[in-house]
Coordinates of C-alpha atoms in Angstrom, one line a residue:
X1 CA 21.5 -0.7 -27.1
X2 CA 20.0 -3.3 -29.2
X3 CA 18.8 -2.3 -32.8
X4 CA 15.7 -4.6 -34.0
X5 CA 14.0 -4.3 -37.5
X6 CA 10.8 -2.1 -37.1
X7 CA 7.9 -4.4 -36.9
X8 CA 4.8 -3.3 -39.8
X9 CA 1.5 -4.0 -39.5
X10 CA 1.1 -2.4 -44.0
X11 CA -1.7 -3.9 -45.1
X12 CA -2.9 -6.1 -42.3
X13 CA -6.5 -5.1 -41.2
X14 CA -7.5 -6.0 -37.5
X15 CA -10.5 -5.9 -35.1
X16 CA -9.5 -4.3 -31.4
X17 CA -12.3 -4.8 -29.3
X18 CA -13.6 -2.3 -26.2
X19 CA -11.4 0.5 -27.9
X20 CA -13.0 3.6 -26.8
X21 CA -11.0 4.1 -23.9
X22 CA -7.8 3.2 -22.5
X23 CA -6.1 -0.6 -23.2
X24 CA -8.0 -0.8 -26.4
X25 CA -7.5 2.1 -27.3
X26 CA -3.5 2.1 -26.6
X27 CA -3.4 -0.9 -28.6
X28 CA -5.4 0.7 -31.6
X29 CA -3.5 3.4 -31.7
X30 CA 0.0 1.7 -31.7
X31 CA -1.1 -0.5 -34.5
X32 CA -2.8 2.1 -36.5
X33 CA 0.5 4.2 -36.0
X34 CA 2.5 0.7 -37.5
X35 CA 0.2 0.8 -40.6
X36 CA -2.8 -1.3 -39.4
X37 CA -6.3 -0.7 -40.5
X38 CA -7.2 -1.0 -37.3
X39 CA -11.2 -1.7 -37.0
X40 CA -12.2 -0.4 -33.2
X41 CA -15.1 -2.0 -31.8
X42 CA -17.0 -0.7 -28.6
X43 CA -21.0 -0.7 -28.1
X44 CA -20.3 1.8 -24.6
X45 CA -21.6 0.2 -22.1
X46 CA -21.0 1.7 -18.4
X47 CA -18.9 0.3 -16.1
X48 CA -21.2 -2.8 -15.3
X49 CA -20.7 -3.9 -18.4
X50 CA -24.8 -2.7 -19.1
X51 CA -26.1 0.0 -22.1
X52 CA -24.9 0.8 -25.2
X53 CA -23.7 4.6 -26.2
X54 CA -22.0 4.1 -29.6
X55 CA -20.4 8.1 -29.6
X56 CA -18.2 7.3 -26.6
X57 CA -16.4 5.0 -29.9
X58 CA -17.0 7.2 -32.9
X59 CA -15.4 10.0 -30.4
X60 CA -12.5 8.0 -30.3
X61 CA -12.0 6.9 -33.5
X62 CA -12.6 10.5 -34.6
X63 CA -9.7 12.1 -32.7
X64 CA -7.4 9.1 -33.8
X65 CA -8.2 9.8 -37.8
X66 CA -7.7 13.4 -37.3
X67 CA -4.3 12.7 -36.6
X68 CA -4.0 10.4 -40.2
X69 CA -4.6 7.2 -38.4
X70 CA -6.7 4.2 -40.7
X71 CA -8.9 4.0 -37.8
X72 CA -13.5 2.7 -38.1
X73 CA -15.5 2.7 -35.8
X74 CA -17.8 -0.6 -34.8
X75 CA -20.4 -0.6 -32.0
X76 CA -22.6 -3.4 -32.8
X77 CA -23.7 -5.8 -29.9
X78 CA -21.1 -9.0 -30.0
X79 CA -23.1 -10.7 -26.8
X80 CA -24.4 -13.0 -29.0
X81 CA -22.8 -15.2 -32.3
X82 CA -25.0 -13.6 -35.2
X83 CA -23.3 -10.4 -33.9
X84 CA -19.9 -11.9 -33.7
X85 CA -20.1 -13.6 -37.3
X86 CA -21.7 -9.9 -38.4
X87 CA -19.0 -8.3 -37.5
X88 CA -16.3 -10.1 -38.7
X89 CA -18.1 -10.7 -42.2
X90 CA -18.2 -7.2 -42.3
X91 CA -14.6 -6.1 -42.3
X92 CA -13.8 -9.2 -44.3
X93 CA -16.3 -7.5 -47.1
X94 CA -15.2 -3.9 -46.4
X95 CA -10.8 -4.5 -46.1
X96 CA -10.7 -8.1 -48.0
X97 CA -8.9 -9.5 -45.2
X98 CA -8.5 -9.8 -41.4
X99 CA -5.2 -10.5 -39.6
X100 CA -5.8 -10.2 -36.4
X101 CA -7.9 -9.5 -34.1
X102 CA -7.5 -8.7 -29.9
X103 CA -10.7 -9.2 -28.0
X104 CA -9.6 -6.5 -25.2
X105 CA -14.3 -5.7 -24.0
X106 CA -14.9 -6.5 -20.4
X107 CA -15.4 -5.3 -16.9
X108 CA -14.6 -6.0 -13.6
X109 CA -17.7 -6.4 -11.3
X110 CA -17.9 -7.8 -7.5
X111 CA -20.6 -9.8 -6.0
X112 CA -20.0 -11.8 -3.2
X113 CA -20.7 -15.7 -3.5
X114 CA -23.9 -15.4 -1.1
X115 CA -25.5 -12.5 -3.5
X116 CA -24.0 -13.9 -7.0
X117 CA -26.5 -13.4 -9.5
X118 CA -26.9 -15.9 -12.2
X119 CA -27.7 -13.3 -15.6
X120 CA -24.5 -11.4 -14.0
X121 CA -22.0 -14.3 -14.3
X122 CA -23.8 -15.0 -17.5
X123 CA -22.9 -11.7 -19.1
X124 CA -19.5 -12.1 -17.6
X125 CA -18.6 -15.4 -19.4
X126 CA -20.5 -14.1 -22.3
X127 CA -18.4 -11.2 -23.0
X128 CA -14.6 -12.5 -21.4
X129 CA -15.3 -16.3 -23.1
X130 CA -18.1 -17.1 -25.7
X131 CA -17.6 -13.7 -27.8
X132 CA -14.1 -14.2 -28.2
X133 CA -14.4 -17.8 -29.5
X134 CA -17.7 -16.5 -31.6
X135 CA -15.3 -14.3 -33.1
X136 CA -12.3 -16.4 -34.1
X137 CA -14.6 -19.3 -35.5
X138 CA -16.0 -16.3 -37.8
X139 CA -12.2 -15.1 -39.1
X140 CA -10.7 -18.2 -38.7
X141 CA -11.8 -19.5 -42.7
X142 CA -10.2 -15.9 -44.2
X143 CA -7.2 -17.1 -42.0
X144 CA -6.4 -20.3 -42.7
X145 CA -6.9 -18.6 -46.4
X146 CA -4.5 -16.0 -45.8
X147 CA -2.5 -18.6 -44.1
X148 CA -1.8 -15.8 -41.3
X149 CA -4.1 -14.5 -38.2
X150 CA -3.3 -13.7 -35.2
X151 CA -5.9 -13.6 -31.8
X152 CA -5.6 -12.1 -28.3
X153 CA -7.4 -13.2 -25.3
X154 CA -7.5 -11.1 -22.1
X155 CA -7.1 -13.0 -19.0
X156 CA -6.7 -11.2 -15.3
X157 CA -3.3 -12.3 -12.4
X158 CA -6.6 -11.5 -10.5
X159 CA -8.3 -15.3 -12.0
X160 CA -4.2 -16.9 -12.8
X161 CA -2.6 -16.3 -9.2
X162 CA -4.7 -17.1 -5.8
X163 CA -2.6 -14.1 -3.8
X164 CA -4.0 -11.7 -6.4
X165 CA -7.7 -12.5 -6.5
X166 CA -9.8 -10.8 -4.4
X167 CA -13.0 -11.0 -3.0
X168 CA -16.3 -10.7 -5.3
X169 CA -14.4 -11.3 -8.0
X170 CA -15.8 -15.1 -8.7
X171 CA -17.4 -14.3 -12.3
X172 CA -14.5 -12.1 -13.3
X173 CA -11.8 -15.2 -12.6
X174 CA -14.0 -17.8 -13.8
X175 CA -14.4 -15.6 -17.2
X176 CA -10.6 -14.9 -17.3
X177 CA -9.9 -18.6 -16.7
X178 CA -11.9 -19.9 -19.3
X179 CA -10.6 -17.7 -22.0
X180 CA -7.5 -19.5 -21.0
X181 CA -8.5 -22.5 -22.0
X182 CA -10.0 -21.6 -25.4
X183 CA -6.0 -20.1 -25.7
X184 CA -4.5 -23.3 -25.3
X185 CA -6.8 -25.4 -27.7
X186 CA -6.7 -22.4 -30.2
X187 CA -3.2 -22.4 -30.4
X188 CA -3.4 -26.2 -31.0
X189 CA -5.8 -25.7 -34.2
X190 CA -4.1 -22.9 -35.1
X191 CA -0.8 -23.2 -35.8
X192 CA -0.7 -25.6 -38.9
X193 CA -2.7 -23.0 -40.8
X194 CA -0.2 -20.0 -38.7
X195 CA -2.7 -19.0 -37.1
X196 CA -1.3 -17.4 -33.5
X197 CA -3.4 -17.8 -30.3
X198 CA -2.4 -16.3 -26.9
X199 CA -3.5 -13.7 -23.8
X200 CA -3.1 -11.0 -22.8
X201 CA -2.9 -10.6 -18.8
X202 CA -2.7 -6.2 -18.3
X203 CA -2.0 -4.0 -15.5
X204 CA -3.2 -0.6 -16.3
X205 CA -4.7 2.2 -14.4
X206 CA -7.8 2.7 -16.9
X207 CA -12.2 3.1 -16.9
X208 CA -12.3 -0.1 -14.6
X209 CA -10.2 1.7 -12.2
X210 CA -12.0 4.9 -11.7
X211 CA -9.4 6.8 -13.9
X212 CA -10.5 9.3 -16.6
X213 CA -7.4 9.9 -19.4
X214 CA -4.3 9.6 -18.5
X215 CA -3.2 7.9 -15.2
X216 CA -0.3 8.9 -12.9
X217 CA 1.0 5.1 -13.3
X218 CA 0.5 2.2 -14.8
X219 CA -0.2 3.5 -18.5
X220 CA -1.9 1.5 -20.8
X221 CA 0.8 2.4 -23.3
X222 CA 3.2 0.7 -21.0
X223 CA 1.0 -2.6 -21.9
X224 CA 0.6 -1.7 -25.5
X225 CA 3.7 -3.3 -27.0
X226 CA 3.7 -6.6 -26.1
X227 CA -0.7 -6.9 -27.3
X228 CA 0.9 -5.7 -30.6
X229 CA 3.8 -8.0 -30.7
X230 CA 1.7 -11.1 -30.2
X231 CA -0.8 -9.2 -32.8
X232 CA 2.6 -9.5 -35.5
X233 CA 4.2 -11.2 -38.0
X234 CA 7.5 -11.5 -35.7
X235 CA 4.8 -13.8 -32.8
X236 CA 5.6 -17.6 -34.4
X237 CA 4.3 -19.2 -31.3
X238 CA 0.7 -19.9 -29.5
X239 CA -0.5 -21.1 -25.8
X240 CA 1.0 -18.3 -24.1
X241 CA -0.1 -15.5 -21.4
X242 CA 1.7 -12.5 -21.8
X243 CA 2.1 -10.5 -18.4
X244 CA 2.2 -6.6 -18.4
X245 CA 2.4 -4.0 -16.6
X246 CA 4.3 -0.7 -16.5
X247 CA 6.4 -1.4 -19.0
X248 CA 8.1 -5.3 -17.8
X249 CA 6.7 -8.5 -20.0
X250 CA 6.7 -11.7 -18.2
X251 CA 4.8 -14.9 -20.6
X252 CA 4.1 -17.9 -18.5
X253 CA 2.0 -21.1 -19.4
X254 CA 1.5 -24.1 -17.9
X255 CA 4.2 -26.8 -18.6
X256 CA 4.4 -30.6 -17.8
X257 CA 6.7 -31.2 -15.6
X258 CA 9.6 -34.1 -17.4
X259 CA 9.0 -37.7 -18.4
X260 CA 5.2 -37.2 -17.2
X261 CA 3.3 -40.3 -19.1
X262 CA 0.1 -38.7 -19.0
X263 CA -2.7 -40.3 -18.0
X264 CA -1.3 -43.4 -16.5
X265 CA 1.9 -42.0 -14.9
X266 CA 1.8 -38.4 -13.5
X267 CA 5.7 -39.4 -12.4
X268 CA 3.6 -37.4 -8.6
X269 CA 3.9 -39.0 -5.2
X270 CA 1.4 -42.8 -5.0
X271 CA -1.1 -43.0 -2.4
X272 CA -4.0 -46.1 -2.6
X273 CA -5.8 -44.1 0.6
X274 CA -7.2 -41.0 1.9
X275 CA -5.0 -41.3 5.1
X276 CA -1.6 -41.9 2.8
X277 CA -2.9 -38.5 0.9
X278 CA -3.0 -37.0 4.1
X279 CA -0.4 -37.9 5.4
X280 CA 1.6 -36.8 2.5
X281 CA 0.0 -33.6 1.7
X282 CA 3.5 -32.1 2.5
X283 CA 4.7 -33.8 -0.5
X284 CA 1.8 -33.8 -2.9
X285 CA 1.4 -30.0 -2.6
X286 CA 4.6 -28.2 -2.6
X287 CA 4.8 -24.8 -3.3
X288 CA 7.5 -23.4 -5.3
X289 CA 8.1 -20.2 -6.2
X290 CA 9.8 -19.5 -9.5
X291 CA 13.6 -17.3 -9.4
X292 CA 13.1 -14.6 -11.4
X293 CA 15.9 -12.0 -12.6

């Protein structure tokens, strides 16, 4: 069995959102056990993303602190830019720095296309895409000054892979794909400053599955090592989506074909009419399955 030097978070300060239970709790607990000071944020929203109950995160933090872990509760709203800025400013003022952000907060909501409510769509986009962008913006100066930062956003296989989508999740899928776009851009902006930005696409049975407490399978703790790696100094590459499920991990990202001279030469099938595209569609749209050992 391979042995490796243990990855430590001693002296590091980080934020985990959606941390009162499930995945956020698993991430926070592992990071704190490895030496990080973790600010655990959760507004205490219901399963529909609405409402506030600070008692949820307060109770969780009290339990972890009782085991000797250096964790701290936060529950201010992050659905506005000013709220995100205030949260990060408070962390830096209290603890002197911020080394990582893991944005886990979110929920699953089903609305078929003929019943999609604009305010629900906007709320989903705000928490899944806008909030992590605002948090990153607020933390950027501190991370730049320290020449170190790690940011992890959350996406979903329910958005990434057509065979895994579920009817009624258009807003959810749109928000999770938006997170991927943000990761791609921030990874490029952050690289010169040693700020690595990646995404996690986790599968675990949590409150979102209707599971309270420890599940019988698909444990959140089995995802946590992957997220902790992305938040660590050992992670030296950005722009990846780390799929994590059942203690297994696979990183993926869109990669351009060889010899493409974008945007003028896609090294692709040539066509000059609608009919020409129709006739060659089997060549233009080639389904391929990646071999996986």
